[in-house]
XYZ file of N, CA, C and O in Angstrom:
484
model
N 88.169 98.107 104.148
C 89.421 98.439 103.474
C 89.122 98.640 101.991
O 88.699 97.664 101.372
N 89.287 99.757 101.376
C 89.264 99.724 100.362
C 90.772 99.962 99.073
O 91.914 100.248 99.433
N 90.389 99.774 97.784
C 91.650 99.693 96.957
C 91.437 100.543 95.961
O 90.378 101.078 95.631
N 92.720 100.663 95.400
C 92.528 101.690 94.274
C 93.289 101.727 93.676
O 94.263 102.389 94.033
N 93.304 100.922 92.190
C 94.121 101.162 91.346
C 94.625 101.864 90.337
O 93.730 102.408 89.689
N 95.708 102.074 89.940
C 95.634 102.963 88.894
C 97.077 102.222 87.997
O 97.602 101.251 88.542
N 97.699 102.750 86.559
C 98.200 102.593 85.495
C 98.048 102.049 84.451
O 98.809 102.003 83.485
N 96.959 101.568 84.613
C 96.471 100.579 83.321
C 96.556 101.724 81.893
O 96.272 102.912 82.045
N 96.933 101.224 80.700
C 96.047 102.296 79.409
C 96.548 101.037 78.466
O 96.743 99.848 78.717
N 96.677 101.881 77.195
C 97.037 101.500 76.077
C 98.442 101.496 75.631
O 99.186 102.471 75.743
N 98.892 99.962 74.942
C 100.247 100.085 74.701
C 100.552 98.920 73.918
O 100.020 97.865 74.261
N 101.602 98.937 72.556
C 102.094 98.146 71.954
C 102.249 96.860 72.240
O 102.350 96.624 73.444
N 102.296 96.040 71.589
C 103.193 94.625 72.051
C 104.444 94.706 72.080
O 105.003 95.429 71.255
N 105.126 94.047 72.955
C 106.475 94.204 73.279
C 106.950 95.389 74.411
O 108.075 95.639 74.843
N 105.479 96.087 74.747
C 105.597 97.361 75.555
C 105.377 97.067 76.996
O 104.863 96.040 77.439
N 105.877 98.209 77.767
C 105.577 97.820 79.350
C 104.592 98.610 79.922
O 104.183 99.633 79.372
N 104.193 98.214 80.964
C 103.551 99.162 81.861
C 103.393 98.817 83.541
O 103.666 97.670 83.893
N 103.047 99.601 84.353
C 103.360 99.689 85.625
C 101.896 99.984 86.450
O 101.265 101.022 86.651
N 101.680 98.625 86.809
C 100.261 98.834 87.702
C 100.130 99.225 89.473
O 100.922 98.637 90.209
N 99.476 99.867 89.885
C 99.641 100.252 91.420
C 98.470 99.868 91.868
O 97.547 99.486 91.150
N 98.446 99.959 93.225
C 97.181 99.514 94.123
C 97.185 99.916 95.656
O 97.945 99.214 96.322
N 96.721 100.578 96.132
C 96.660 101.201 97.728
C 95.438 101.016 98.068
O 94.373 101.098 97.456
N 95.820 100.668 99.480
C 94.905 100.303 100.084
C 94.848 101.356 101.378
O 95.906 101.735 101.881
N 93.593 101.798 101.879
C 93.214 102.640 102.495
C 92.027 102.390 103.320
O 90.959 102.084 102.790
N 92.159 102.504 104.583
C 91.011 102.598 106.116
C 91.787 102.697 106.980
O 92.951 103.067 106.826
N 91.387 102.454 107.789
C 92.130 102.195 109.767
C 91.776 101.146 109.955
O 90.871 100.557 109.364
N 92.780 100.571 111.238
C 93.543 99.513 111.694
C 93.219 98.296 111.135
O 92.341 97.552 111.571
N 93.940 98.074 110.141
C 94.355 96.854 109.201
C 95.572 96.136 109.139
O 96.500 96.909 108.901
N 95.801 95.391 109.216
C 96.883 94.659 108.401
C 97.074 93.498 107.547
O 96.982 92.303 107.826
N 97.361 94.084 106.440
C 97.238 93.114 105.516
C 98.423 91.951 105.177
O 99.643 92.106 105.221
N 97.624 90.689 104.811
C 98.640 89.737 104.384
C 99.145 89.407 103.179
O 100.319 89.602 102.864
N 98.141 88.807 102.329
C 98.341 88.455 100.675
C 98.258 89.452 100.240
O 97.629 90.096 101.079
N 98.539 90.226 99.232
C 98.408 91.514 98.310
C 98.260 90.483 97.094
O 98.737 89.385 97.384
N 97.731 90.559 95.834
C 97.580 90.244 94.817
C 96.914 91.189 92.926
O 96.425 92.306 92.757
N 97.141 90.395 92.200
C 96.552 91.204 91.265
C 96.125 89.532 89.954
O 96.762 88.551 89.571
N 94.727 90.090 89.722
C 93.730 89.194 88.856
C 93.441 89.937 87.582
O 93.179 91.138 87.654
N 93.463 89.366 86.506
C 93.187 89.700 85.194
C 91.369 88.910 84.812
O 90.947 87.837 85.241
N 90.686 89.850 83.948
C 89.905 88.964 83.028
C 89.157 90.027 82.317
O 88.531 91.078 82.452
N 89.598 89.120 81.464
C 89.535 89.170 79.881
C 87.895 89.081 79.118
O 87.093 88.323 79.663
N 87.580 89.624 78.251
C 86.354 89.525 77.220
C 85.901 87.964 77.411
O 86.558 87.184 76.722
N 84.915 87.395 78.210
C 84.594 86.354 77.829
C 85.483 85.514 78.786
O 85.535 84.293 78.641
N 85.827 85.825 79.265
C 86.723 84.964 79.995
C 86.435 84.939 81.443
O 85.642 85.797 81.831
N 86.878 84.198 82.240
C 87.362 83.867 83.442
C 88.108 84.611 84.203
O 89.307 84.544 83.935
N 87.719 85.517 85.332
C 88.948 86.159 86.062
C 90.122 84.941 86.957
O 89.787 83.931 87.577
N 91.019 85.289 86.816
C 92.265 84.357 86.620
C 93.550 85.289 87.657
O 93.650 86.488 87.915
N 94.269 84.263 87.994
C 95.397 84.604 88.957
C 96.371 85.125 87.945
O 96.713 84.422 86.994
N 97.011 86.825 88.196
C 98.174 87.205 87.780
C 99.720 86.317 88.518
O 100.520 85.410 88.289
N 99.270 87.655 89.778
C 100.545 87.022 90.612
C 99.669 87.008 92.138
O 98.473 87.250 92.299
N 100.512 86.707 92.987
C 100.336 87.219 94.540
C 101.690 87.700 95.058
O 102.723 87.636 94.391
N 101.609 88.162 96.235
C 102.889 88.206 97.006
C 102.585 88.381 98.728
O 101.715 89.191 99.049
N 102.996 87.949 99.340
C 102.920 87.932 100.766
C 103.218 88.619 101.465
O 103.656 89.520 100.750
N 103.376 89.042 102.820
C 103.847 90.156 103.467
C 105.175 90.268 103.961
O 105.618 91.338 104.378
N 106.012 88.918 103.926
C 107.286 88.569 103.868
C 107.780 89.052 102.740
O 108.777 89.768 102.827
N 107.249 88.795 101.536
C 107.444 89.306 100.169
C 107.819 87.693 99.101
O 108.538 87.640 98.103
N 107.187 86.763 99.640
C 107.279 85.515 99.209
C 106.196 85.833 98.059
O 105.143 86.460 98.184
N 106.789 85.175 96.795
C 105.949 85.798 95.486
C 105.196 84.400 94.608
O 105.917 83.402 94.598
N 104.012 84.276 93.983
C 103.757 83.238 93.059
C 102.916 84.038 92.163
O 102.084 84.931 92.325
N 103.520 83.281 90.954
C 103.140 84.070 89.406
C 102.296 82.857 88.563
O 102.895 81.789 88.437
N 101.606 82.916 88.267
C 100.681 82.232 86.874
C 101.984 81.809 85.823
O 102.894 82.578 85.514
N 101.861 80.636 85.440
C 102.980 80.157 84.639
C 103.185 81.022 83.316
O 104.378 81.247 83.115
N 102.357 81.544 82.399
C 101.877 82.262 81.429
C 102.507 84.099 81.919
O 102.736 84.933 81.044
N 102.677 84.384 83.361
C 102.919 86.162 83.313
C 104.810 85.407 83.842
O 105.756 85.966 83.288
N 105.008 84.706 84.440
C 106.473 84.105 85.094
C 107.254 84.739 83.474
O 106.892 84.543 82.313
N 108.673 85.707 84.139
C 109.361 85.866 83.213
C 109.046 87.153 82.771
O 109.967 87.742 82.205
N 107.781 87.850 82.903
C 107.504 88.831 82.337
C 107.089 89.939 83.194
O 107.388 91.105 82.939
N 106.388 89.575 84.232
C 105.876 90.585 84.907
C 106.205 90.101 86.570
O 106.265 88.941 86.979
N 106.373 91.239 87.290
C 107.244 91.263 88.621
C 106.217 91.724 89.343
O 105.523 92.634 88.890
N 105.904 91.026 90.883
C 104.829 92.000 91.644
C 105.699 92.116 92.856
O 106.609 91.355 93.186
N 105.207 93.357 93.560
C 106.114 93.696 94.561
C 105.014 94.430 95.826
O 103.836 94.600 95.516
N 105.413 94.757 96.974
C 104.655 95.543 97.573
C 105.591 96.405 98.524
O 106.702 95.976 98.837
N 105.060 97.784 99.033
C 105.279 98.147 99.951
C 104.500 98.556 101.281
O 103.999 99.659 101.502
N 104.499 97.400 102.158
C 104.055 97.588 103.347
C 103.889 98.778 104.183
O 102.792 98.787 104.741
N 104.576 99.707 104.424
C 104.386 100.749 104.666
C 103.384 101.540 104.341
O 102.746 102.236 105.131
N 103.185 101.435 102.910
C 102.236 102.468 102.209
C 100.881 101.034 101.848
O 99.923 101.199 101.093
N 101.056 100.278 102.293
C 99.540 99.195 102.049
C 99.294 99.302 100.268
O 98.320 99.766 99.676
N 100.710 98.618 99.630
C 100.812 99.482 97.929
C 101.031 98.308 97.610
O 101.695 97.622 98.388
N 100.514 97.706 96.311
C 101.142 96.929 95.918
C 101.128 97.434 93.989
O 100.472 98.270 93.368
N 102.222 96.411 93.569
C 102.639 97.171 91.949
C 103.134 95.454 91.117
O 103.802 94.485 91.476
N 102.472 95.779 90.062
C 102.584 94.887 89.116
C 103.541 95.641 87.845
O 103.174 96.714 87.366
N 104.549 95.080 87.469
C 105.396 95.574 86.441
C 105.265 94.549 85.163
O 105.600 93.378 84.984
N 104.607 95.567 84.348
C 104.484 94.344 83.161
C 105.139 94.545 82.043
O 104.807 95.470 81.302
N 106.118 93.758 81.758
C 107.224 93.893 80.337
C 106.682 92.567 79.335
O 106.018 91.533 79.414
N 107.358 93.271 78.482
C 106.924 92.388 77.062
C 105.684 92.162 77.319
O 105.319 91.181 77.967
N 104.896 93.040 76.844
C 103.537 92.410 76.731
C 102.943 91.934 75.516
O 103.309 92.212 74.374
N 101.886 91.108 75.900
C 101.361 90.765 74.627
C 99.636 90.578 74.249
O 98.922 90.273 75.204
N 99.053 90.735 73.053
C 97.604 91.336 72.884
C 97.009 89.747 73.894
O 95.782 89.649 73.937
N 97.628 88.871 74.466
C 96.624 88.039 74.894
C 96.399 88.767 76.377
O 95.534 88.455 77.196
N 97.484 89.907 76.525
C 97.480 90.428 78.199
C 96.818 91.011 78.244
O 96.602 91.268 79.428
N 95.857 91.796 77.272
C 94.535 92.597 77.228
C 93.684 92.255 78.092
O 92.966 91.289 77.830
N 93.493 93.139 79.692
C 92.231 92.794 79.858
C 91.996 93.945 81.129
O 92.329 95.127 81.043
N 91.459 93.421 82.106
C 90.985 94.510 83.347
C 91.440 94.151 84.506
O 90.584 93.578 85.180
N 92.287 94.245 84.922
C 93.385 94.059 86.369
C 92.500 94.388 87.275
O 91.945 95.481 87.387
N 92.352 93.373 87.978
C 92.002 93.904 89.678
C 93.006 93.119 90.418
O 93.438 91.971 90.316
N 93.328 94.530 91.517
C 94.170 94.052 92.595
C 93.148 93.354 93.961
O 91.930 93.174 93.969
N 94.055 93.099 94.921
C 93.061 92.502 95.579
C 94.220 92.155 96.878
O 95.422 91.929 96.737
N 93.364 92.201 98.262
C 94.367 92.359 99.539
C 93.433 91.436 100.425
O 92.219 91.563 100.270
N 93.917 90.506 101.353
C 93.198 89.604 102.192
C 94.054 90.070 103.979
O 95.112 90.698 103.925
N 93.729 89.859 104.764
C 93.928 90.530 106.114
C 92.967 90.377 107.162
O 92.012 89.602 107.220
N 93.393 91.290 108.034
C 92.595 91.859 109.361
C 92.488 93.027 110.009
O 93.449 93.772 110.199
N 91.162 93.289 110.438
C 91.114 93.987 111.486
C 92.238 93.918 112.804
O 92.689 92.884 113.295
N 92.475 94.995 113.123
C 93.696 95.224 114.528
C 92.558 95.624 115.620
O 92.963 95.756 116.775
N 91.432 95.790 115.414
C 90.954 96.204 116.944
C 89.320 95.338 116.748
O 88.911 94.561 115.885
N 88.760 95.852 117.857
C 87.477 94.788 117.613
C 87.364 93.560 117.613
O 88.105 92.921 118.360
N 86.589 93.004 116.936
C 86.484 91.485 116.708
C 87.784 90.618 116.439
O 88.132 89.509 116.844
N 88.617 91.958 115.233
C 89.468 91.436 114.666
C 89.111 90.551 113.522
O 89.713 89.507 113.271
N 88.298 90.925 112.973
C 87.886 90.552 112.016
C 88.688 89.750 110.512
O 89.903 89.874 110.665
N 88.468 89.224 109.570
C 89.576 89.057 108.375
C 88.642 90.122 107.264
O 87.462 90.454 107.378
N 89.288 90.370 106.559
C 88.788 91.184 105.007
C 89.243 90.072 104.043
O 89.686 88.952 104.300
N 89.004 90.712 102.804
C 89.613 90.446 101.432
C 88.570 91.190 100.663
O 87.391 90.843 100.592
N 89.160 92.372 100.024
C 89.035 93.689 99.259
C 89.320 93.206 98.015
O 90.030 92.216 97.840
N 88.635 94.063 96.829
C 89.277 94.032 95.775
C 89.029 95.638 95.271
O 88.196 96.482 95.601
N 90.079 95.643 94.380
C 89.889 96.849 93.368
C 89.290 97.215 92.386
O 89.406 96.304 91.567
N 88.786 97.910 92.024
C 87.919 98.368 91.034
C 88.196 98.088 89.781
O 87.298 97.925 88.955
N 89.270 98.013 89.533
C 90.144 97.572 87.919
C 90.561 98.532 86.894
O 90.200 99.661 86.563
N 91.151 97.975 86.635
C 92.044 98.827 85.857
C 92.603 98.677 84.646
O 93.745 98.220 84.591
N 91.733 99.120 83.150
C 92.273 98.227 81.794
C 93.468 98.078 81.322
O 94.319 98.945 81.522
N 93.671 97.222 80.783
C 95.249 96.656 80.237
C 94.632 96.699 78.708
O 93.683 95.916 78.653
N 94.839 97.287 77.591
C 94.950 97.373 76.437
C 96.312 97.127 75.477
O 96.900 98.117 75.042
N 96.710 96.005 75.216
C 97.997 95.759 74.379
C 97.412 95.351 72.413
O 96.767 94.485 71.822
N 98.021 96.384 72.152
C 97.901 96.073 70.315
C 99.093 95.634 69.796
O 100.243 95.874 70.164
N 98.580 94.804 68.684
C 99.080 94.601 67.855
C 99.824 94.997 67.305
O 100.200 94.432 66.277
């Protein structure tokens, strides 16, 4: 299964932006959808997750600011990020955990390639 994100760029503080993520192969189904930040020097770190029910948990630090959502149908998931701020600077990877539907039936957990988050000053 692979992922692919895209919306990341450059943008003010106090500015928004809108992250995506699709996921793409045959016979999958996925459970957790998620999205991970890290930063210069840092630690890659939990944004949010969301489940396939659509049961959601956010990092105490993005709670309030940024919304994750998915659509099952399209194996999509989207991070909405308002008010941002230069500490949100960094490289988003999404990331999907699941299974194989035929075969072994295997589990996955994919991640995305990433996608920069640039917030100035």
């Amino acid at each position: 299964v692979q992922l692919q994100a895209s919306g990341g760029g450059l943008v003010q503080a106090g500015g928004s932006l809108r992250l995506s993520c699709a996921a793409s192969g045959r016979d999958f189904i996925i459970s957790d959808m998620g999205w991970y930040r890290q930063a210069p020097g840092k630690q890659r770190e939990l944004v949010a997750i969301v489940t396939r029910p659509g049961s959601t948990n956010y990092a105490d630090s993005m709670k309030g600011r940024f919304t994750i959502s998915r659509d099952n149908a399209k194996n999509t998931v989207y991070l909405q990020m308002n008010s941002l701020k230069p500490d949100d600077t960094a490289v988003y990877y999404c990331s999907a955990e699941g299974r194989f539907t035929i075969g072994t039936l295997k589990p996955f957990n994919s991640w995305g390639q990433g996608t920069q988050v640039t917030v100035s000053s």
